[in-house]
Short mmCIF file of C-alpha atoms in Angstrom, two decimals:
data_model
loop_
_atom_site.label_atom_id
_atom_site.label_comp_id
_atom_site.label_asym_id
_atom_site.label_seq_id
_atom_site.Cartn_x
_atom_site.Cartn_y
_atom_site.Cartn_z
CA MET A 378 0.00 0.00 0.00
CA ASN A 379 1.55 3.32 -1.04
CA PHE A 380 1.70 6.41 1.11
CA VAL A 381 -1.26 8.16 -0.61
CA ASN A 382 -3.60 5.22 0.00
CA LEU A 383 -2.38 4.88 3.58
CA HIS A 384 -3.00 8.57 4.19
CA THR A 385 -6.50 8.38 2.65
CA LYS A 386 -7.39 5.35 4.78
CA PHE A 387 -6.16 7.14 7.91
CA ILE A 388 -8.28 10.23 7.15
CA TYR A 389 -11.34 8.03 6.47
CA ASN A 390 -10.94 6.11 9.74
CA PHE A 391 -10.27 9.28 11.70
CA HIS A 392 -13.45 10.82 10.22
CA ASN A 393 -15.52 7.80 11.24
CA LEU A 394 -13.98 7.82 14.71
CA THR A 395 -14.88 11.50 15.09
CA ILE A 396 -18.51 10.85 14.12
CA PHE A 397 -18.65 7.90 16.55
CA TYR A 398 -17.22 10.03 19.39
CA LYS A 399 -19.73 12.82 18.74
CA SER A 400 -22.59 10.29 18.73
CA ILE A 401 -21.46 8.76 22.04
CA ARG A 402 -21.10 12.24 23.56
CA PHE A 403 -24.54 13.29 22.28
CA TYR A 404 -26.37 10.32 23.76
CA SER A 405 -24.36 10.45 27.00
CA LEU A 406 -25.43 14.07 27.43
CA ILE A 407 -29.06 12.96 27.12
CA ALA A 408 -28.55 10.24 29.72
CA MET A 409 -26.66 12.56 32.10
CA GLU A 410 -29.08 15.45 31.82
CA SER A 411 -29.35 17.18 35.19
CA GLU A 412 -32.74 17.49 36.83
CA GLU A 413 -31.59 19.82 39.60
CA PRO A 414 -33.65 23.05 39.85
CA GLN A 415 -32.22 26.17 38.22
CA GLN A 416 -32.98 29.56 39.80
CA ILE A 417 -33.77 32.42 37.42
CA VAL A 418 -34.61 35.99 38.44
CA GLU A 419 -35.81 38.48 35.83
CA GLY A 420 -37.85 41.60 36.40
CA LEU A 421 -40.25 40.95 39.30
CA ALA A 422 -40.40 37.21 38.60
CA GLN A 423 -38.43 34.41 40.20
CA ILE A 424 -38.69 30.95 38.66
CA GLN A 425 -37.24 27.48 39.05
CA THR A 426 -36.73 24.96 36.26
CA GLY A 427 -35.52 21.39 36.20
CA GLY A 428 -33.83 19.81 33.18
CA LYS A 429 -33.43 21.74 29.95
CA VAL A 430 -36.68 23.63 29.54
CA PHE A 431 -35.92 26.45 27.12
CA TYR A 432 -34.78 29.76 28.64
CA ASN A 433 -32.72 32.40 26.87
CA PRO A 434 -31.45 35.35 28.95
CA VAL A 435 -30.59 37.30 25.79
CA GLN A 436 -34.31 37.74 25.14
CA GLU A 437 -34.83 39.77 28.29
CA PHE A 438 -34.97 42.76 25.92
CA ASN A 439 -37.81 41.02 24.06
CA ARG A 440 -39.76 40.45 27.27
CA ASP A 441 -39.14 43.95 28.65
CA LEU A 442 -40.30 45.54 25.41
CA SER A 443 -43.37 43.27 25.27
CA ILE A 444 -44.38 44.33 28.79
CA LEU A 445 -44.18 47.99 27.79
CA ALA A 446 -46.07 47.40 24.53
CA ILE A 447 -48.93 45.49 26.17
CA SER A 448 -49.19 48.07 28.97
CA THR A 449 -49.36 50.88 26.41
CA TYR A 450 -51.94 48.95 24.41
CA GLY A 451 -54.03 48.46 27.57
CA MET A 452 -54.18 52.24 28.12
CA LEU A 453 -54.99 52.80 24.44
CA LEU A 454 -57.83 50.28 24.67
CA GLN A 455 -59.24 52.05 27.71
CA LYS A 456 -59.28 55.38 25.84
CA GLU A 457 -61.03 53.82 22.84
CA ARG A 458 -63.68 52.19 25.02
CA SER A 459 -64.34 55.40 26.95
CA LEU A 460 -64.76 57.32 23.69
CA LYS A 461 -67.68 55.04 22.81
CA THR A 462 -69.51 56.06 25.97
CA SER A 463 -68.34 59.67 26.41
CA GLU A 464 -66.77 62.50 24.44
CA GLU A 465 -63.70 62.75 26.66
CA PRO A 466 -61.33 59.76 26.73
CA SER A 467 -60.37 58.67 30.23
CA VAL A 468 -57.96 56.11 31.65
CA GLU A 469 -58.63 54.29 34.91
CA ILE A 470 -55.56 53.73 37.06
CA HIS A 471 -54.96 50.00 37.33
CA GLU A 472 -52.49 48.18 39.56
CA CYS A 473 -50.06 45.43 38.65
CA GLY A 474 -50.75 41.99 40.06
CA LYS A 475 -54.45 42.68 40.64
CA LYS A 476 -57.30 40.98 38.74
CA TYR A 477 -59.74 43.18 36.80
CA ASP A 478 -62.91 41.71 35.28
CA THR A 479 -62.77 44.25 32.45
CA GLY A 480 -59.01 43.86 32.02
CA LEU A 481 -56.86 42.25 29.35
CA SER A 482 -57.19 38.60 28.41
CA ILE A 483 -53.71 37.42 27.39
CA LEU A 484 -52.54 34.17 25.81
CA GLU A 485 -48.91 33.11 25.78
CA ALA A 486 -49.26 30.25 23.34
CA LEU A 487 -45.75 28.79 23.78
CA SER A 488 -44.85 29.43 27.39
CA ALA A 489 -41.94 27.05 28.23
CA THR A 490 -40.92 28.06 31.78
CA GLY A 491 -43.84 30.44 32.30
CA LEU A 492 -41.43 33.31 32.97
CA ARG A 493 -43.01 35.63 30.42
CA SER A 494 -46.57 35.04 31.68
CA ILE A 495 -45.52 35.53 35.30
CA ARG A 496 -43.79 38.80 34.43
CA TYR A 497 -46.92 39.90 32.55
CA ALA A 498 -49.00 39.14 35.66
CA LYS A 499 -46.68 41.07 38.00
CA GLU A 500 -45.65 43.96 35.74
CA ILE A 501 -48.63 44.78 33.47
CA PRO A 502 -51.53 46.72 35.04
CA GLY A 503 -55.18 45.91 34.29
CA VAL A 504 -55.01 42.17 33.58
CA LYS A 505 -58.05 39.89 33.67
CA GLU A 506 -56.40 36.55 32.93
CA ILE A 507 -53.28 35.05 31.40
CA ILE A 508 -53.18 31.58 29.88
CA ALA A 509 -49.66 30.12 29.90
CA ASN A 510 -49.77 27.22 27.44
CA ASP A 511 -47.22 24.63 26.37
CA ILE A 512 -47.43 21.27 24.63
CA SER A 513 -44.73 19.78 26.88
CA LEU A 514 -46.04 18.23 30.10
CA LYS A 515 -42.64 18.84 31.73
CA ALA A 516 -42.86 22.53 30.87
CA VAL A 517 -46.45 22.78 32.16
CA ASN A 518 -45.39 21.26 35.49
CA ASP A 519 -42.67 23.90 35.72
CA ILE A 520 -45.24 26.61 34.91
CA LYS A 521 -47.54 25.40 37.72
CA ASN A 522 -44.68 25.39 40.23
CA ASN A 523 -43.51 28.84 39.16
CA VAL A 524 -47.02 30.30 39.26
CA ASN A 525 -47.38 29.08 42.85
CA LEU A 526 -43.89 30.31 43.72
CA ASN A 527 -44.76 33.83 42.51
CA LYS A 528 -48.29 33.75 43.99
CA VAL A 529 -50.05 34.73 40.75
CA GLU A 530 -52.56 31.84 40.66
CA HIS A 531 -55.41 34.36 40.47
CA LEU A 532 -54.08 35.68 37.15
CA VAL A 533 -52.09 32.91 35.41
CA SER A 534 -53.72 29.64 34.33
CA PRO A 535 -51.31 26.89 33.13
CA SER A 536 -52.54 25.01 30.05
CA HIS A 537 -51.29 21.75 28.51
CA GLN A 538 -52.50 21.82 24.89
CA ASP A 539 -51.42 22.11 21.31
CA ALA A 540 -51.26 25.88 20.75
CA THR A 541 -53.18 25.85 17.47
CA MET A 542 -55.99 23.70 18.89
CA LEU A 543 -56.25 25.93 21.95
CA MET A 544 -56.67 29.00 19.76
CA TYR A 545 -59.18 27.29 17.45
CA GLU A 546 -61.31 26.60 20.55
CA HIS A 547 -61.51 30.37 21.10
CA LYS A 548 -62.31 31.43 17.55
CA ARG A 549 -66.08 31.59 18.12
CA GLU A 550 -66.18 33.18 21.57
CA ASN A 551 -63.91 34.24 24.44
CA HIS A 552 -61.45 35.86 22.08
CA PHE A 553 -58.14 37.10 23.48
CA ASP A 554 -57.19 40.77 23.76
CA VAL A 555 -53.50 39.90 23.41
CA ILE A 556 -51.78 36.87 21.88
CA ASP A 557 -48.02 36.40 22.21
CA LEU A 558 -46.35 34.00 19.77
CA ASP A 559 -42.67 33.44 20.51
CA PRO A 560 -41.82 30.10 18.88
CA TYR A 561 -38.49 28.48 18.18
CA GLY A 562 -38.14 29.14 14.44
CA CYS A 563 -41.00 29.93 12.07
CA PRO A 564 -44.35 31.16 13.47
CA SER A 565 -46.42 30.67 10.29
CA ILE A 566 -48.05 27.39 11.39
CA PHE A 567 -49.75 29.25 14.26
CA LEU A 568 -51.01 32.27 12.32
CA ASP A 569 -54.23 30.80 10.90
CA SER A 570 -55.61 30.00 14.35
CA THR A 571 -54.17 33.18 15.85
CA VAL A 572 -55.94 35.65 13.55
CA GLN A 573 -59.26 33.90 14.26
CA SER A 574 -58.99 33.80 18.04
CA ILE A 575 -57.96 37.42 18.68
CA LYS A 576 -60.48 40.17 19.36
CA ASN A 577 -61.29 42.92 16.87
CA GLY A 578 -58.56 45.48 17.53
CA GLY A 579 -56.55 42.97 19.55
CA LEU A 580 -52.77 43.08 19.91
CA LEU A 581 -50.68 40.33 18.31
CA LEU A 582 -46.99 39.89 19.17
CA VAL A 583 -45.01 37.57 16.86
CA THR A 584 -41.36 36.50 16.91
CA ALA A 585 -39.47 34.71 14.13
CA THR A 586 -35.96 33.33 14.69
CA ASP A 587 -35.42 31.52 11.37
CA MET A 588 -33.42 34.44 10.00
CA ALA A 589 -31.43 32.36 7.50
CA VAL A 590 -34.70 31.54 5.72
CA LEU A 591 -36.07 35.09 5.91
CA ALA A 592 -32.76 36.71 4.92
CA GLY A 593 -32.47 34.96 1.57
CA ASN A 594 -30.33 31.86 2.14
CA THR A 595 -33.13 29.55 1.02
CA PRO A 596 -35.77 31.54 -0.91
CA GLU A 597 -37.66 28.37 -1.84
CA THR A 598 -38.09 27.50 1.84
CA CYS A 599 -39.13 31.06 2.61
CA TYR A 600 -41.86 30.84 -0.02
CA SER A 601 -43.17 27.55 1.35
CA LYS A 602 -43.29 28.91 4.90
CA TYR A 603 -44.19 32.59 4.42
CA GLY A 604 -45.64 32.84 0.91
CA ALA A 605 -42.90 35.21 -0.26
CA ILE A 606 -39.47 34.93 -1.85
CA SER A 607 -36.64 36.32 0.24
CA LEU A 608 -33.57 37.95 -1.30
CA ARG A 609 -29.96 38.17 -0.13
CA THR A 610 -29.72 41.94 0.00
CA LYS A 611 -27.86 44.24 2.37
CA SER A 612 -31.27 45.24 3.75
CA CYS A 613 -32.25 41.61 4.33
CA HIS A 614 -33.26 42.24 7.97
CA GLU A 615 -35.86 44.80 6.99
CA MET A 616 -37.03 42.57 4.18
CA ALA A 617 -37.45 39.77 6.74
CA VAL A 618 -39.70 41.99 8.86
CA ARG A 619 -41.75 42.98 5.83
CA ILE A 620 -42.12 39.35 4.70
CA LEU A 621 -43.45 38.39 8.14
CA LEU A 622 -45.94 41.28 8.10
CA GLN A 623 -47.29 40.31 4.69
CA CYS A 624 -47.62 36.71 5.89
CA ILE A 625 -49.73 37.78 8.89
CA GLU A 626 -51.81 40.04 6.63
CA SER A 627 -52.37 37.17 4.20
CA HIS A 628 -53.73 34.91 6.96
CA ALA A 629 -55.90 37.73 8.35
CA ASN A 630 -57.39 38.65 4.97
CA ARG A 631 -58.86 35.15 4.57
CA TYR A 632 -61.23 35.92 7.43
CA GLY A 633 -62.08 39.51 6.53
CA ARG A 634 -59.41 40.94 8.82
CA TYR A 635 -56.34 43.13 8.34
CA ILE A 636 -53.36 44.28 10.39
CA GLU A 637 -52.07 47.62 11.63
CA PRO A 638 -48.33 47.48 12.43
CA LEU A 639 -47.47 49.34 15.64
CA LEU A 640 -43.80 48.41 16.04
CA SER A 641 -41.57 46.10 13.98
CA ILE A 642 -37.98 45.43 15.01
CA SER A 643 -35.00 43.32 14.01
CA VAL A 644 -32.61 42.79 16.91
CA ASP A 645 -30.03 40.20 17.90
CA PHE A 646 -30.92 36.92 16.13
CA TYR A 647 -34.67 37.44 15.59
CA ILE A 648 -37.41 39.75 14.38
CA ARG A 649 -40.38 40.82 16.47
CA VAL A 650 -43.57 42.55 15.29
CA PHE A 651 -46.40 44.16 17.29
CA VAL A 652 -49.59 44.52 15.24
CA ARG A 653 -53.27 45.17 15.86
CA VAL A 654 -55.74 42.90 14.08
CA HIS A 655 -58.94 44.60 12.88
CA THR A 656 -62.09 43.28 11.23
CA GLY A 657 -63.43 44.83 8.00
CA ASN A 658 -63.96 43.26 4.58
CA TYR A 659 -63.84 46.61 2.80
CA LYS A 660 -60.55 47.59 4.46
CA CYS A 661 -59.05 44.33 3.24
CA LYS A 662 -59.26 45.73 -0.31
CA TYR A 663 -56.45 48.14 0.59
CA THR A 664 -54.05 45.25 1.14
CA ILE A 665 -52.85 45.05 -2.48
CA SER A 666 -51.68 48.68 -2.25
CA LYS A 667 -49.63 47.80 0.87
CA LEU A 668 -47.71 44.94 -0.77
CA SER A 669 -44.97 45.10 -3.41
CA HIS A 670 -42.61 42.91 -5.37
CA VAL A 671 -38.92 43.81 -5.13
CA TYR A 672 -36.53 43.99 -8.09
CA HIS A 673 -33.04 43.64 -6.66
CA CYS A 674 -29.92 44.21 -8.76
CA THR A 675 -27.41 41.40 -8.35
CA GLY A 676 -24.53 43.75 -9.18
CA CYS A 677 -24.94 47.08 -7.38
CA ASP A 678 -27.63 46.09 -4.85
CA SER A 679 -30.07 48.75 -6.10
CA HIS A 680 -33.74 47.99 -5.60
CA ILE A 681 -37.05 48.93 -7.20
CA LEU A 682 -40.46 48.23 -5.69
CA GLN A 683 -43.51 47.42 -7.78
CA PRO A 684 -46.81 47.53 -5.83
CA LEU A 685 -49.37 44.82 -6.39
CA GLY A 686 -52.11 47.43 -6.59
CA ILE A 687 -52.73 51.16 -6.33
CA THR A 688 -55.47 53.34 -4.86
CA LYS A 689 -56.63 56.75 -6.07
CA PRO A 690 -59.69 58.99 -5.57
CA ASN A 691 -62.64 58.44 -7.89
CA GLU A 692 -62.75 61.19 -10.53
CA LYS A 693 -66.49 61.81 -10.03
CA ASN A 694 -66.47 61.53 -6.24
CA GLN A 695 -63.22 62.34 -4.44
CA SER A 696 -64.44 60.72 -1.20
CA ILE A 697 -64.63 57.30 -2.90
CA THR A 698 -61.43 55.28 -3.30
CA LYS A 699 -60.78 53.58 -6.61
CA PHE A 700 -58.75 50.36 -6.66
CA SER A 701 -56.73 49.49 -9.74
CA LEU A 702 -53.70 47.59 -10.97
CA PRO A 703 -50.41 49.38 -11.74
CA THR A 704 -48.94 49.37 -15.21
CA GLY A 705 -45.56 47.75 -15.46
CA PRO A 706 -43.02 46.45 -15.25
CA PHE A 707 -41.44 49.27 -13.24
CA THR A 708 -38.01 48.47 -14.68
CA SER A 709 -37.24 49.76 -18.15
CA SER A 710 -35.32 46.60 -19.08
CA SER A 711 -34.48 43.16 -17.76
CA ASN A 712 -31.09 44.50 -16.59
CA CYS A 713 -30.22 47.20 -14.09
CA THR A 714 -30.07 50.70 -15.59
CA HIS A 715 -27.13 51.60 -13.34
CA CYS A 716 -24.73 48.69 -13.86
CA GLU A 717 -26.43 46.41 -16.47
CA SER A 718 -26.47 43.44 -14.09
CA PRO A 719 -29.55 41.17 -14.03
CA TYR A 720 -32.35 41.56 -11.49
CA HIS A 721 -33.69 39.07 -8.99
CA MET A 722 -37.36 39.46 -8.13
CA GLY A 723 -38.55 38.80 -4.58
CA GLY A 724 -41.58 39.31 -2.40
CA PRO A 725 -44.30 40.22 -2.08
CA ILE A 726 -43.31 42.23 0.98
CA TRP A 727 -45.21 44.67 3.18
CA SER A 728 -44.29 48.07 1.68
CA ALA A 729 -46.53 50.27 3.88
CA PRO A 730 -45.22 51.79 7.16
CA ILE A 731 -44.05 49.23 9.74
CA HIS A 732 -44.28 51.49 12.82
CA ASN A 733 -46.90 53.70 14.44
CA PRO A 734 -44.84 56.69 15.70
CA GLN A 735 -47.44 57.74 18.27
CA PHE A 736 -47.59 54.24 19.78
CA VAL A 737 -43.78 54.01 19.84
CA SER A 738 -43.56 57.42 21.53
CA GLU A 739 -45.99 56.31 24.24
CA ILE A 740 -43.94 53.14 24.87
CA LEU A 741 -40.79 55.25 25.15
CA GLN A 742 -42.42 57.64 27.61
CA SER A 743 -43.66 54.78 29.80
CA ALA A 744 -40.31 52.97 29.92
CA SER A 745 -38.98 52.63 33.45
CA GLU A 746 -35.34 52.53 34.51
CA ARG A 747 -36.10 49.50 36.69
CA LEU A 748 -36.17 47.37 33.53
CA GLY A 749 -32.94 45.46 32.98
CA THR A 750 -32.69 46.56 29.34
CA PHE A 751 -34.00 50.12 29.80
CA LYS A 752 -31.02 51.83 28.13
CA ARG A 753 -31.24 49.60 25.10
CA ILE A 754 -35.03 50.08 24.80
CA GLN A 755 -34.51 53.84 25.00
CA GLY A 756 -31.87 53.76 22.27
CA VAL A 757 -33.64 51.40 19.86
CA LEU A 758 -37.04 53.11 20.11
CA SER A 759 -35.47 56.56 19.73
CA LEU A 760 -33.81 55.32 16.56
CA VAL A 761 -37.10 53.79 15.36
CA LEU A 762 -38.77 57.20 15.74
CA GLU A 763 -36.05 58.78 13.58
CA GLU A 764 -36.49 56.28 10.73
CA LEU A 765 -38.19 57.32 7.50
CA ASN A 766 -41.37 55.33 8.06
CA ASP A 767 -42.64 55.48 4.48
CA VAL A 768 -39.39 54.36 2.79
CA PRO A 769 -39.00 50.58 2.47
CA LEU A 770 -35.49 49.03 2.57
CA TYR A 771 -32.11 50.74 2.80
CA TYR A 772 -28.53 50.87 1.53
CA THR A 773 -25.43 50.30 3.64
CA LEU A 774 -22.51 52.69 3.70
CA GLN A 775 -19.84 50.02 3.18
CA ASN A 776 -21.65 48.45 0.24
CA LEU A 777 -22.14 51.74 -1.61
CA ALA A 778 -18.39 52.33 -1.38
CA GLY A 779 -17.49 48.67 -1.88
CA VAL A 780 -19.40 48.34 -5.15
CA LEU A 781 -17.31 51.16 -6.64
CA LYS A 782 -14.07 50.16 -4.87
CA LEU A 783 -13.88 53.55 -3.16
CA VAL A 784 -12.70 54.86 0.16
CA THR A 785 -15.73 54.69 2.44
CA PRO A 786 -17.10 58.20 3.04
CA PRO A 787 -17.97 59.30 6.59
CA MET A 788 -21.64 58.72 7.38
CA THR A 789 -22.18 62.43 8.08
CA SER A 790 -20.73 63.34 4.65
CA LEU A 791 -23.01 60.97 2.75
CA ARG A 792 -26.08 61.99 4.76
CA SER A 793 -25.18 65.66 4.22
CA ALA A 794 -24.93 65.17 0.45
CA ILE A 795 -28.41 63.58 0.37
CA LEU A 796 -29.87 66.36 2.52
CA ASN A 797 -28.12 69.06 0.46
CA ALA A 798 -29.71 67.54 -2.65
CA GLY A 799 -33.16 68.14 -1.15
CA TYR A 800 -34.02 64.58 -0.08
CA GLN A 801 -34.63 62.96 3.28
CA VAL A 802 -32.29 60.49 4.95
CA SER A 803 -32.23 58.51 8.18
CA ALA A 804 -30.52 55.61 9.89
CA SER A 805 -32.22 52.29 10.67
CA HIS A 806 -32.20 50.32 13.91
CA MET A 807 -31.70 47.18 11.82
CA HIS A 808 -28.16 47.92 10.63
CA LYS A 809 -25.41 50.07 12.08
CA THR A 810 -24.45 51.70 8.76
CA ALA A 811 -27.87 51.74 7.10
CA VAL A 812 -28.75 54.65 4.82
CA LYS A 813 -32.51 54.97 4.43
CA THR A 814 -33.53 57.65 1.94
CA ASN A 815 -36.31 58.69 -0.41
CA ALA A 816 -33.72 59.77 -2.98
CA PRO A 817 -33.95 57.75 -6.23
CA CYS A 818 -31.20 55.19 -6.90
CA LYS A 819 -29.78 57.40 -9.65
CA VAL A 820 -29.28 60.29 -7.20
CA VAL A 821 -27.51 58.00 -4.73
CA TRP A 822 -25.11 56.80 -7.42
CA ASP A 823 -24.63 60.38 -8.65
CA ILE A 824 -23.53 61.29 -5.11
CA MET A 825 -21.11 58.37 -5.05
CA ARG A 826 -19.70 59.43 -8.43
CA CYS A 827 -19.10 62.91 -7.01
CA TRP A 828 -17.36 61.32 -4.04
CA GLU A 829 -15.12 59.41 -6.46
CA LYS A 830 -14.09 62.69 -8.07
CA LEU A 831 -12.84 63.87 -4.68
CA HIS A 832 -11.33 60.50 -3.74
CA PRO A 833 -10.42 58.74 -7.02
CA ALA A 834 -10.70 54.96 -7.18
CA SER A 835 -7.66 52.88 -8.01
CA GLN A 836 -7.73 52.00 -11.71
CA LYS A 837 -6.24 48.65 -10.81
CA ASN A 838 -9.25 47.85 -8.60
CA ILE A 839 -11.91 48.81 -11.14
CA ALA A 840 -10.18 47.63 -14.33
CA ASN A 841 -11.77 44.18 -14.33
CA ASN A 842 -14.89 45.13 -12.36
CA LYS A 843 -17.78 45.62 -14.78
CA VAL A 844 -20.19 46.96 -12.16
CA ALA A 845 -17.84 49.64 -10.81
CA SER A 846 -16.52 50.68 -14.22
CA HIS A 847 -20.02 50.98 -15.73
CA ILE A 848 -21.40 53.11 -12.88
CA LEU A 849 -18.34 55.37 -12.78
CA SER A 850 -18.34 55.80 -16.55
CA GLN A 851 -21.69 57.60 -16.38
CA THR A 852 -21.88 61.36 -15.89
CA SER A 853 -23.56 62.82 -12.82
CA GLU A 854 -26.54 65.05 -13.61
CA GLN A 855 -25.41 67.56 -10.97
CA GLN A 856 -22.51 68.21 -8.66
CA HIS A 857 -23.39 67.24 -5.12
CA SER A 858 -22.08 69.03 -2.05
CA PHE A 859 -20.64 67.15 0.92
CA ASP A 860 -20.67 70.20 3.18
CA ILE A 861 -21.88 69.10 6.59
CA HIS A 862 -25.63 69.61 6.96
CA PRO A 863 -26.93 70.58 10.43
CA GLU A 864 -29.33 67.60 10.43
CA ALA A 865 -26.78 65.06 9.21
CA THR A 866 -26.17 63.62 12.68
CA SER A 867 -29.17 62.02 14.35
CA GLN A 868 -30.34 63.12 17.79
CA SER A 869 -30.05 59.61 19.19
CA LYS A 870 -26.35 59.60 18.31
CA LEU A 871 -25.78 63.07 19.72
CA LYS A 872 -27.36 61.93 23.01
CA GLY A 873 -25.06 58.91 23.14
CA LEU A 874 -27.92 56.39 23.38
CA VAL A 875 -27.32 52.63 23.16
CA ARG A 876 -28.57 52.06 19.63
CA TYR A 877 -26.83 48.89 18.42
CA GLN A 878 -26.22 46.05 20.84
CA LEU A 879 -22.98 44.09 20.87
CA ASN A 880 -23.13 40.35 21.54
CA PRO A 881 -23.92 40.36 25.27
CA LEU A 882 -22.94 36.78 26.13
CA PRO A 883 -20.24 34.26 25.13
CA PHE A 884 -22.87 31.80 23.87
CA TRP A 885 -25.08 34.48 22.32
CA GLY A 886 -27.66 33.32 19.77
CA PRO A 887 -31.05 31.66 19.47
CA GLY A 888 -29.96 28.78 21.72
CA SER A 889 -31.05 25.20 21.33
CA LYS A 890 -34.64 24.06 21.11
CA SER A 891 -36.42 23.07 24.31
CA GLN A 892 -35.08 19.76 25.65
CA ALA A 893 -38.13 19.02 27.81
CA MET A 894 -38.65 15.83 25.78
CA VAL A 895 -35.78 13.59 26.92
CA GLY A 896 -34.92 9.96 27.52
CA LYS A 897 -36.76 7.30 25.55
CA GLU A 898 -38.98 9.76 23.66
CA LYS A 899 -36.00 11.65 22.27
CA MET A 900 -34.08 8.47 21.47
CA GLN A 901 -37.09 7.14 19.56
CA LYS A 902 -37.41 10.39 17.60
CA SER A 903 -33.70 10.31 16.76
CA ARG A 904 -34.01 6.77 15.42
CA ARG A 905 -37.09 7.69 13.36
CA ASN A 906 -35.27 10.61 11.77
CA GLN A 907 -32.17 8.61 10.80
CA GLY A 908 -32.13 8.35 7.00
CA LYS A 909 -35.39 10.30 6.72
CA ARG A 910 -34.20 12.50 3.85
CA LYS A 911 -32.96 9.53 1.82
CA ARG A 912 -36.26 7.71 2.33
CA GLU A 913 -38.21 10.76 1.16
CA GLU A 914 -35.98 11.12 -1.91
CA SER A 915 -36.44 7.46 -2.84
CA ILE A 916 -40.23 7.80 -2.53
CA ASP A 917 -40.20 10.93 -4.73
CA SER A 918 -38.08 9.22 -7.38
CA SER A 919 -40.33 6.15 -7.43
CA VAL A 920 -43.40 8.34 -7.91
#
């Protein structure tokens, strides 16, 4: 046997030994899983868990923000109800931890440890009842113990059911004021039952953690789960939020309902949206004017939105809205007009505003310093309020310079040039160097061409780069000024607010899925899944 064959055999055996070691370690970890209680303190709640029921400390920001949003919604609901009975809106002062018969009915569909529900009971005023549901019996036992430990039995009711079936049971009567969906991964399988079991005007909170799918890594999977094609753009996080919103709207429309986004954020490893769900068949007609397809250039990352429908006043009666289809396509050719690269088409995405500034302002005003993530909430929401709310998607500073192989301009210089040209510009909470503007793509590239005149690109770098050379070969329609504009620096930055969070923990991320199902059940599931993909492929080929 020669040396090459010997080396190959050694690598093969070493590879098999590594797989065997990992398998032994995996199953030994299952067998050695500790059942000793784990103490967790967050907010006003103190809980104990045994085993590996899912808990992620990184999502304390998620829970803190949810408490503020639901509390703000509760006050808004009181004002709306008082307006129906009197001309002056009034708000009754409610206490936390006390049961109110006219208060909020809240469902946490996927509760795990019960921490979120217990915090809602102890930190949200004006609550009627909270149902803390989980499909895992182990998790439900933990919820019961934690509810007793925190003495909130009068508010929190543990439930051991499939979340979708529980919500379907409430679709005819006893609708929920608030439903919180915080699943591990994709939430779409819960949306059909959710939009039917929530009250008219109710608040829906939805989290999605499958960011690889939503951010364009697997557009075919995104379409099967969300009904939209995701694209790998620099603004993929905002596109993810807008895909989730259109998915919720799609489910709601089937039952004569529609959504009103109040706050939509992309933070850490997930996206989170807060929307109100309203009932109205006529209002559902406006949906096609709130959705758009996205043409994304594969070369320069420019984007064009084409709405599915448009609305305009009736010529004979201005008070009547006329619904029609847009003429298109919105692109003059199959290739990008700026760099001649081909387009990818994605969507549909939600292209209407994704925040309600008044609601966000009220959350910000009600935020208390006692919250563990107060400074971050203050920074993120302040940045949200500065965003251009009617401008979908954004550019990034590094990409604009990187496409043309230029020295990256300072953010204040680029923002000043856009403002000096008479357009609006803002940052985005979703990306540290985002440039959100209502300036057309051509104006943005004109500004970058003017920057290149001041800071010439290396001919060596652009010689064999078709995208950069084609954009730079065009003449700018006007000379843009980079003189610093007084509004170029945002107020949130001037105040030194915490706007973009660094990884807070060594093992930061979505964490592993709940391990409440252990022992024989998990071993049996592992055996069932061995070779599952190959079996499915063989069945497909035989058919």
